[in-house]
PDB file of C-alpha atoms in Angstrom:
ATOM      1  CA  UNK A  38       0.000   0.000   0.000  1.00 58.00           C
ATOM      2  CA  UNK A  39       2.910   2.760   0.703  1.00 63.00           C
ATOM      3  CA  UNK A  40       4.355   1.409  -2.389  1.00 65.00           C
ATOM      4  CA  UNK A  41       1.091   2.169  -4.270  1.00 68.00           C
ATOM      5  CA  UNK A  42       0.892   6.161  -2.760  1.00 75.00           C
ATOM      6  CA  UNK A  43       4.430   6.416  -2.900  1.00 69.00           C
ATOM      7  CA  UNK A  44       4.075   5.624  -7.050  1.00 74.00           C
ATOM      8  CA  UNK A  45       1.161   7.897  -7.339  1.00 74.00           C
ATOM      9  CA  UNK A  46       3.196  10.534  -6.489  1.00 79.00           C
ATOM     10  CA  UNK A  47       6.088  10.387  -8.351  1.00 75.00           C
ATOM     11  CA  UNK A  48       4.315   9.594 -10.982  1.00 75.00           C
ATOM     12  CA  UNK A  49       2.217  12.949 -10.839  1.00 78.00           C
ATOM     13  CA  UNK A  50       5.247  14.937 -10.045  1.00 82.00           C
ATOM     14  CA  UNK A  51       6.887  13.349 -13.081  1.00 79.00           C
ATOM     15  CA  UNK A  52       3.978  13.814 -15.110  1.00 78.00           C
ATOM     16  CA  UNK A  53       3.985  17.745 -14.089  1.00 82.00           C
ATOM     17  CA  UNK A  54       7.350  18.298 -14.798  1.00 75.00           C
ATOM     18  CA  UNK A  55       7.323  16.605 -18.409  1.00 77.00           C
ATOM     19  CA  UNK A  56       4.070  19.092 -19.056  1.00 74.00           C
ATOM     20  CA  UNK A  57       5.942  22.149 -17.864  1.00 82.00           C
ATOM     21  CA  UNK A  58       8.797  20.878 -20.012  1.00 73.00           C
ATOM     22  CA  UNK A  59       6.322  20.771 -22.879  1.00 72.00           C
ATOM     23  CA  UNK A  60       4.519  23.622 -21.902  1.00 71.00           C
ATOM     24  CA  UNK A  61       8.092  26.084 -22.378  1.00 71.00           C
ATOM     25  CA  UNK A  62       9.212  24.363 -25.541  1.00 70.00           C
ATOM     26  CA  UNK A  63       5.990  24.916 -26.814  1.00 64.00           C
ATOM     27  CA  UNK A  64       5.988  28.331 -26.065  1.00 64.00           C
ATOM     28  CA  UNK A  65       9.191  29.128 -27.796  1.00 65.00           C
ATOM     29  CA  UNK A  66       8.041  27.736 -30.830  1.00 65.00           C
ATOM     30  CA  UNK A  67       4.500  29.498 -30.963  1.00 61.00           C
ATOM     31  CA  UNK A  68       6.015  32.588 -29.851  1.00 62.00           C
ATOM     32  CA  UNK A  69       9.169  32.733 -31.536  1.00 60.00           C
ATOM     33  CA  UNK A  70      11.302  35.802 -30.843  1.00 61.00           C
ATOM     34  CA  UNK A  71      13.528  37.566 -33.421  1.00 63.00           C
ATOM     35  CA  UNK A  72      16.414  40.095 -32.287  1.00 62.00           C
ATOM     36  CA  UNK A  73      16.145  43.624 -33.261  1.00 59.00           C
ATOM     37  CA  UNK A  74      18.123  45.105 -36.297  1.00 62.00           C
ATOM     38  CA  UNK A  75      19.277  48.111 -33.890  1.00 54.00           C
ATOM     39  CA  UNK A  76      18.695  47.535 -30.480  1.00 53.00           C
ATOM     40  CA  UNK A  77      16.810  50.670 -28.408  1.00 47.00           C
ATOM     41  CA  UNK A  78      13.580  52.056 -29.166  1.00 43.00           C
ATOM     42  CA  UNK A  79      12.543  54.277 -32.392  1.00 47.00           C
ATOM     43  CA  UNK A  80      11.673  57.458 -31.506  1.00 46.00           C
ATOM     44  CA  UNK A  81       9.936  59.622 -33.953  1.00 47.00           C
ATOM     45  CA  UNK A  82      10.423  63.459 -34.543  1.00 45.00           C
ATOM     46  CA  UNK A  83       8.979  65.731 -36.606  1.00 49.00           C
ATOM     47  CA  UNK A  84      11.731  67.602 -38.944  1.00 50.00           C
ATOM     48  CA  UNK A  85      11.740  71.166 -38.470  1.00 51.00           C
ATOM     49  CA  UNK A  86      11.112  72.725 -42.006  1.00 48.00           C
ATOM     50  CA  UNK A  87      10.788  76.364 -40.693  1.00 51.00           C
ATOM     51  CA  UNK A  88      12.775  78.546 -41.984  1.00 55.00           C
ATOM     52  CA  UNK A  89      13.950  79.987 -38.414  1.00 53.00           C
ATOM     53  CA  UNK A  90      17.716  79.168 -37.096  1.00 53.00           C
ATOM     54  CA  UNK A  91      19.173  80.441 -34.231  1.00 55.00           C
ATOM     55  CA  UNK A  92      19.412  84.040 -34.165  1.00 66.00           C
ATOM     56  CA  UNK A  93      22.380  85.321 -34.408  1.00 77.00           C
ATOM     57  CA  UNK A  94      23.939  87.208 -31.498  1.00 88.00           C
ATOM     58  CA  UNK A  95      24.737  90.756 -32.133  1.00 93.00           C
ATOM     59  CA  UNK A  96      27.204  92.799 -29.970  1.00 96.00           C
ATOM     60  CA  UNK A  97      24.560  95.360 -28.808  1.00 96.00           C
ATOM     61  CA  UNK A  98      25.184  99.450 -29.360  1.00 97.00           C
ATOM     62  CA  UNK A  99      26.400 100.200 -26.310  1.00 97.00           C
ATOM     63  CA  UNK A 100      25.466 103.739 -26.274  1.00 97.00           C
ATOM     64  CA  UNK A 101      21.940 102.390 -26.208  1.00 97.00           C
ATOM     65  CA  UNK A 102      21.550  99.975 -23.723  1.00 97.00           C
ATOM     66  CA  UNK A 103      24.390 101.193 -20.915  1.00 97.00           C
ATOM     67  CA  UNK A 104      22.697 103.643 -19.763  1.00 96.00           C
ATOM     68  CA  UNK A 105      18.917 101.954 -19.514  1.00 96.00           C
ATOM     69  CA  UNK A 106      20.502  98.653 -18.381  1.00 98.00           C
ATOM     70  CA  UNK A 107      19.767  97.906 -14.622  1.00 98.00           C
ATOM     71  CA  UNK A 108      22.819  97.822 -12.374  1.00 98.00           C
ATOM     72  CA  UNK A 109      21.049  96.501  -9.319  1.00 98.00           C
ATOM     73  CA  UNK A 110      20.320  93.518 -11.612  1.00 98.00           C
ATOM     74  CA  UNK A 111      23.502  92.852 -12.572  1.00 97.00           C
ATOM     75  CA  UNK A 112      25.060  92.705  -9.054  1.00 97.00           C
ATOM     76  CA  UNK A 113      22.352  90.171  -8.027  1.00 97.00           C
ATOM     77  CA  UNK A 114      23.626  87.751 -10.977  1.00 97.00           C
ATOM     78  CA  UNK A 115      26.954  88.187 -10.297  1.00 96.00           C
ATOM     79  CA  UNK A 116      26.339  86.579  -7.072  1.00 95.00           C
ATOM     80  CA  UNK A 117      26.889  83.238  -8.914  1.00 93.00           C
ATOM     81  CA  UNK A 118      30.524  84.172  -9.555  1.00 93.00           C
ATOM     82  CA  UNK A 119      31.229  84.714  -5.920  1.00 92.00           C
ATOM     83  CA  UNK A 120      32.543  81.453  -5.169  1.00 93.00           C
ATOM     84  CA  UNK A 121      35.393  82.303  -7.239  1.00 94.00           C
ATOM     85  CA  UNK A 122      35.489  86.360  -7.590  1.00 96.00           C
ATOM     86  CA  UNK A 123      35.079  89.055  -5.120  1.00 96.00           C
ATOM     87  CA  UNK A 124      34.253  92.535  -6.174  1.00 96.00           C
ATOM     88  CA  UNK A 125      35.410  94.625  -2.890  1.00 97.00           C
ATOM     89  CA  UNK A 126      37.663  97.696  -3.944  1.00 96.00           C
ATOM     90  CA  UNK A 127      41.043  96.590  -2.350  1.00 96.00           C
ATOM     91  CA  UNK A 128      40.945  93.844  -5.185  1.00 96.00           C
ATOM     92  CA  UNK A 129      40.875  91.181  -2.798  1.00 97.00           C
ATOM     93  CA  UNK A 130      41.902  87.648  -4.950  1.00 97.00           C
ATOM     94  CA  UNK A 131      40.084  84.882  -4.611  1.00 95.00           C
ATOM     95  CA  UNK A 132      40.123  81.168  -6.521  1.00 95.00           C
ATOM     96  CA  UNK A 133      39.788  83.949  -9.618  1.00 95.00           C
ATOM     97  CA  UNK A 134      41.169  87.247  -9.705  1.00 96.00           C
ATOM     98  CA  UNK A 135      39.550  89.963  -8.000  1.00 97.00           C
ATOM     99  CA  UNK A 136      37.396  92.014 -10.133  1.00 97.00           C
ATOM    100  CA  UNK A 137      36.625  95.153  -8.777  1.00 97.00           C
ATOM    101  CA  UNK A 138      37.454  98.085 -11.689  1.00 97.00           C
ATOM    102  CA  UNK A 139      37.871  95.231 -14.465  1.00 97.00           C
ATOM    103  CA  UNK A 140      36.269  97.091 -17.169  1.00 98.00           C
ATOM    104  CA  UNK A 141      38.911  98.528 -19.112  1.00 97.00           C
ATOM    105  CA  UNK A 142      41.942  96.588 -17.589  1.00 97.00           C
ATOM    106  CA  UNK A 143      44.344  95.181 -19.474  1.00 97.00           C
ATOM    107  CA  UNK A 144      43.953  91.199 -19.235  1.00 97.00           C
ATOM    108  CA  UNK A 145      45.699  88.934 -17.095  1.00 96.00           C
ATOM    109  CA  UNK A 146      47.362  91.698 -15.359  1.00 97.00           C
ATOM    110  CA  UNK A 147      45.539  91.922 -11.304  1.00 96.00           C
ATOM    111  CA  UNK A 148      48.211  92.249  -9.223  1.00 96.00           C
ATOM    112  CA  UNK A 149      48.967  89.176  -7.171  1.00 96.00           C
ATOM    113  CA  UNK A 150      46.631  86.313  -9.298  1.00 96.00           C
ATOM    114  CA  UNK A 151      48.501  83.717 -11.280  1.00 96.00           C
ATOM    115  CA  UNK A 152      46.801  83.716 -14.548  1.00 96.00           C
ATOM    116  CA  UNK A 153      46.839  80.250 -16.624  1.00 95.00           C
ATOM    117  CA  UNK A 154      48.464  80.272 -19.906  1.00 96.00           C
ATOM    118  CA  UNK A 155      45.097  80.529 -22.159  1.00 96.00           C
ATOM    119  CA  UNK A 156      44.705  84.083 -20.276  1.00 97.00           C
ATOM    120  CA  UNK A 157      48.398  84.693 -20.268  1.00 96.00           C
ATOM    121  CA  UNK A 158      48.392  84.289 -24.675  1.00 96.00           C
ATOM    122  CA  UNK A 159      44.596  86.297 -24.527  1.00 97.00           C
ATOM    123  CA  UNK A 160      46.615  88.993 -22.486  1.00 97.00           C
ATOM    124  CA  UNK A 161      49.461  89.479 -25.773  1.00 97.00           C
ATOM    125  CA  UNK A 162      46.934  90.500 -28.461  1.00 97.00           C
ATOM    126  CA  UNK A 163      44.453  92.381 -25.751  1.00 97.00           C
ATOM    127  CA  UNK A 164      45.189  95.345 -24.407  1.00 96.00           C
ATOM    128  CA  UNK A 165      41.960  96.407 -22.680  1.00 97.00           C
ATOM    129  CA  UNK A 166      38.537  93.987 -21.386  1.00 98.00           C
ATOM    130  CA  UNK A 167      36.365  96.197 -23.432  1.00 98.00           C
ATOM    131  CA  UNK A 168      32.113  95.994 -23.669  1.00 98.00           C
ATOM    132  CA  UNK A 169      32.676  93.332 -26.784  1.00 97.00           C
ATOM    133  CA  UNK A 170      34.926  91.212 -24.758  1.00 97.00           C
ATOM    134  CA  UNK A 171      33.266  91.184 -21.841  1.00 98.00           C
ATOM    135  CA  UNK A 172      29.977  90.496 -23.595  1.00 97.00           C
ATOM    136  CA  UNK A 173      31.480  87.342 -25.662  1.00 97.00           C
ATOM    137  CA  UNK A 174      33.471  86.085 -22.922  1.00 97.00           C
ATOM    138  CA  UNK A 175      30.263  85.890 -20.528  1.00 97.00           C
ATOM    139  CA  UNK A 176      28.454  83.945 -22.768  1.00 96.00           C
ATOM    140  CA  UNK A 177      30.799  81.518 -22.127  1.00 96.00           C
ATOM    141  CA  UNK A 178      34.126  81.521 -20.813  1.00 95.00           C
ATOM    142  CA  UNK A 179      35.195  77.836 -21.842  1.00 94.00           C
ATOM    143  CA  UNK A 180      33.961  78.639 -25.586  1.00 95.00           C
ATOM    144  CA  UNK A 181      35.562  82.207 -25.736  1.00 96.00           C
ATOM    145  CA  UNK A 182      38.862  81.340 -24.641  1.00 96.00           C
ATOM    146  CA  UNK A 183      39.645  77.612 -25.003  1.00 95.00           C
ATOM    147  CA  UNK A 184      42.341  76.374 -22.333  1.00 94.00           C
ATOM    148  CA  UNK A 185      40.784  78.723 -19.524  1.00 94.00           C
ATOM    149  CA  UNK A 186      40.384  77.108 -15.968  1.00 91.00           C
ATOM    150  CA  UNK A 187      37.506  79.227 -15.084  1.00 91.00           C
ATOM    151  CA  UNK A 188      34.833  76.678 -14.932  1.00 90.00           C
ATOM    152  CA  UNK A 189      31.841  79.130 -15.487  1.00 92.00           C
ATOM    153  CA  UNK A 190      29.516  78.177 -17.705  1.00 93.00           C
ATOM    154  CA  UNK A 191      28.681  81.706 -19.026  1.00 95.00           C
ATOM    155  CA  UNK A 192      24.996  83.848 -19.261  1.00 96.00           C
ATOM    156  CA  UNK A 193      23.617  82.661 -22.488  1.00 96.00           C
ATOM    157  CA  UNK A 194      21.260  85.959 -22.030  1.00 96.00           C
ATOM    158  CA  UNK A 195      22.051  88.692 -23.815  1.00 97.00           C
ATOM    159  CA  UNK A 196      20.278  91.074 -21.041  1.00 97.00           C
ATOM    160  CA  UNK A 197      22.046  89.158 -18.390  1.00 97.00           C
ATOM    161  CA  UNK A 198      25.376  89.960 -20.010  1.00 98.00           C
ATOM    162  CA  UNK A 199      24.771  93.850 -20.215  1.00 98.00           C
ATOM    163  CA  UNK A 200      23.315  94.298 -16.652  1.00 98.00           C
ATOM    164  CA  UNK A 201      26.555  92.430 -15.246  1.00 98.00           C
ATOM    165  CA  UNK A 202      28.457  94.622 -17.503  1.00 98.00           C
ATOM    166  CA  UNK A 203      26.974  98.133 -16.449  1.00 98.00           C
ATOM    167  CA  UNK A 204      27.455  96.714 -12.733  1.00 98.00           C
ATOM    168  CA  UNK A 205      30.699  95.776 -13.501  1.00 98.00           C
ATOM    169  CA  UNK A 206      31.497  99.108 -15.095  1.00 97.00           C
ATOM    170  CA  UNK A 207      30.017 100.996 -12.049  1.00 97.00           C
ATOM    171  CA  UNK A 208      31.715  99.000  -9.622  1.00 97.00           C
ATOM    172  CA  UNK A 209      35.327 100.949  -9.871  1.00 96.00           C
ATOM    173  CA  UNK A 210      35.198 101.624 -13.759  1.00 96.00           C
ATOM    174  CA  UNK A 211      32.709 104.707 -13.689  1.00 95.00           C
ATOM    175  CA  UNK A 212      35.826 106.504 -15.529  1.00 96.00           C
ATOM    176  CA  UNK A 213      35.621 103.947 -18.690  1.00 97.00           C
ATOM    177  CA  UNK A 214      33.388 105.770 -21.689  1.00 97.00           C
ATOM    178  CA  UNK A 215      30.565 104.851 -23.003  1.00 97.00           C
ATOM    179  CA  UNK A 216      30.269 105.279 -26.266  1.00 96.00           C
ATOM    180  CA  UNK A 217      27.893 107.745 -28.200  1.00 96.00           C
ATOM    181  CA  UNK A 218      24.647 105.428 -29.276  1.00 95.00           C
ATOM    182  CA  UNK A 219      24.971 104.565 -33.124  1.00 92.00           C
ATOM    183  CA  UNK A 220      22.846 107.202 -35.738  1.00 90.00           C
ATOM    184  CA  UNK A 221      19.482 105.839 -36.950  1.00 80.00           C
ATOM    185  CA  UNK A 222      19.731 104.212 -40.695  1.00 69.00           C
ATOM    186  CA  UNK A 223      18.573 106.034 -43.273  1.00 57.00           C
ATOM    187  CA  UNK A 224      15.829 104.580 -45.046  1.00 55.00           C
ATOM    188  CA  UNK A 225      16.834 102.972 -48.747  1.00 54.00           C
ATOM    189  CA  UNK A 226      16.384 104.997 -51.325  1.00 53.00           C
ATOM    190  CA  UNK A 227      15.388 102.284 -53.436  1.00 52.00           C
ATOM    191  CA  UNK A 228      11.748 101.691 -51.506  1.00 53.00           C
ATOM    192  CA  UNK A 229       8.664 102.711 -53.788  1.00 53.00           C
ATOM    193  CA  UNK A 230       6.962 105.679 -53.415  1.00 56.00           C
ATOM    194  CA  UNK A 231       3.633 104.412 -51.186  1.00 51.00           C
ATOM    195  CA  UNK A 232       1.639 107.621 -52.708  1.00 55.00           C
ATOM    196  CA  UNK A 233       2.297 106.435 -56.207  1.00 54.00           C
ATOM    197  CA  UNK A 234       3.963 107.755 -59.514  1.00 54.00           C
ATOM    198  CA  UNK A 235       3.837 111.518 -59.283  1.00 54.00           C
ATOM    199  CA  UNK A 236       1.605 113.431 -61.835  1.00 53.00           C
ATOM    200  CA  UNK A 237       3.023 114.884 -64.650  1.00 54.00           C
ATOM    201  CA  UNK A 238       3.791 118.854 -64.224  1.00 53.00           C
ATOM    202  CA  UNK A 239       0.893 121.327 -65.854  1.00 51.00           C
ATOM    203  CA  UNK A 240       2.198 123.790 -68.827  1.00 51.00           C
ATOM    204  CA  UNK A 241       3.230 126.763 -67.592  1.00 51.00           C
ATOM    205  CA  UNK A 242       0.740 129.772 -68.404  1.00 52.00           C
ATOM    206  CA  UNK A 243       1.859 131.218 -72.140  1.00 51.00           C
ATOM    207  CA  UNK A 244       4.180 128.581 -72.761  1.00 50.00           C
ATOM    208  CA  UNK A 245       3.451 127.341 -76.415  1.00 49.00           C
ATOM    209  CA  UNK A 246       2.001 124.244 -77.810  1.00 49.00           C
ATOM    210  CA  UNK A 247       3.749 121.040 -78.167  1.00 48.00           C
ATOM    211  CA  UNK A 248       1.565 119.969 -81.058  1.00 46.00           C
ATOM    212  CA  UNK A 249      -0.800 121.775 -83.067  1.00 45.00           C
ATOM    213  CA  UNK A 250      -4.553 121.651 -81.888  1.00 45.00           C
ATOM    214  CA  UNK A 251      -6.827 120.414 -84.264  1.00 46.00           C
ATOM    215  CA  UNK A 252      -9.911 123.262 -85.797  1.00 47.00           C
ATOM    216  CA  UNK A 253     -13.471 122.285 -85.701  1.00 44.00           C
ATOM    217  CA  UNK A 254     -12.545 121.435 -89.630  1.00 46.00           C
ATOM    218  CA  UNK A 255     -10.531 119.468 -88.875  1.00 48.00           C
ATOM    219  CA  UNK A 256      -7.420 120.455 -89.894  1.00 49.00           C
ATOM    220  CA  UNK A 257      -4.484 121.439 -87.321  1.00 48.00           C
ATOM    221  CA  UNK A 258      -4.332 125.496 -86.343  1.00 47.00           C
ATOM    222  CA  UNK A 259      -1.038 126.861 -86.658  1.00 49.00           C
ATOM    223  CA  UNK A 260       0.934 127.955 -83.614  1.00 45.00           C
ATOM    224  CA  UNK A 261       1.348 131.069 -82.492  1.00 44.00           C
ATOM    225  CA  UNK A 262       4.571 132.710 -80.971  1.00 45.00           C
ATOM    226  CA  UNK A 263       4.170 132.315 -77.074  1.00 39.00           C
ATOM    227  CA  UNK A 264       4.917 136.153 -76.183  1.00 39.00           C
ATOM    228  CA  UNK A 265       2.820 138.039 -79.270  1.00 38.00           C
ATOM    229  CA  UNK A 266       2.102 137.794 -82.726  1.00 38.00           C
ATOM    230  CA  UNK A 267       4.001 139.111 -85.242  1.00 38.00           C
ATOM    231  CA  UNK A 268       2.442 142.424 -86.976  1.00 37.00           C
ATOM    232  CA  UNK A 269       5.390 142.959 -89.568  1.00 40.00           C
ATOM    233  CA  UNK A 270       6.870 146.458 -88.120  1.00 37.00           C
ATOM    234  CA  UNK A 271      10.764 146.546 -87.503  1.00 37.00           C
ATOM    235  CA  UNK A 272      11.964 148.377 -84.935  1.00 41.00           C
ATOM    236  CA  UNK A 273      12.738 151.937 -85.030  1.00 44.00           C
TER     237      UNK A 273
END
């Protein structure tokens, strides 16, 4: 009797593992799985057929936007740069140079700060950190001047840039001009006339005919002299 129970149940549990056996290999077949040609998953974007690119970045007319940009705006972004900079007058160096009265200084020349060699070969064909190098290099540093160690990674706004500059400029630089703003462009000469073609001037009063008027007979009446006709007396 145990031998009967004891064959019932190794027979089932041989039984269940042939059919889950069966059951996988039959799977595999049914369901047969071929690798991808490029593994990852497709996705789809729409092409951009406008027109549009990026616009280009213009160094701004200074005598324009200096003296509306906003100063107290500027300082508050520069506080990202003071983990590196400081901007108290004695000049005080930090892991960067110290930057108060930049604007106008000759690169790679604060007194005490060991520049690194891309600032050092910037410095030779530099003489001054003008509005248009400031503005570039702000944008971003690494980009700018290839080789720097300053880690920034730059204001890609252009409003950013000329509030930080006006601070900067204020902040021990007051002396450095600003230029005058650029004149107004003329309109081109070549634009149509929006009124139209401009009517063709009247005769003027006694000036004679330019053809010969034609008679209720219809043949053409002889001109006449534009100042008098002539009666056939000389002068005496």
């Amino acid at each position: 009797m145990a031998d009967l129970t004891f064959n019932k149940i190794a027979g089932a549990t041989l039984a269940t593992g042939l059919l889950i056996f069966g059951l996988q290999n039959l799977t595999s077949i049914v369901f047969e799985k071929a690798p991808p040609a490029k593994p990852g998953y497709a996705i789809a974007v729409a092409a951009d057929t406008s027109e549009g690119g990026e616009v280009a970045d213009v160094i701004p007319d200074w005598g324009t936007v200096l003296p509306k940009a906003d100063i107290a705006k500027g300082q508050t972004i520069t506080g990202k740069c003071a983990s590196c900079h400081q901007f108290d007058p004695a000049g005080t160096n930090n892991i960067g140079p110290g930057l108060f009265g930049v604007v106008g200084r000759p690169p790679g020349t604060h007194a005490g700060y060991a520049y690194d060699s891309a600032m050092q070969d910037f410095a030779k064909t530099h003489t001054a950190w003008t509005y248009d190098l400031l503005y570039q290099f702000l944008k971003s540093p690494g980009q700018f001047m290839p080789g720097t160690k300053m880690t920034f990674v730059g204001l890609p706004e252009a409003k950013d840039r000329i509030n930080v500059i006006a601070y900067l400029r204020s902040n021990g630089s007051p002396s450095y001009p600003i230029p005058a703003p650029a004149p107004a462009k003329a309109p081109s000469s070549g634009a149509p006339n929006p009124a139209g073609p401009a009517p063709a001037a009247a005769p003027a009063a006694g000036a004679a005919p330019t053809a010969a008027t034609p008679t209720t007979t219809g043949k053409p009446a002889p001109a006449t002299n534009a100042t008098s006709a002539h009666t056939g007396a000389e002068p005496g």
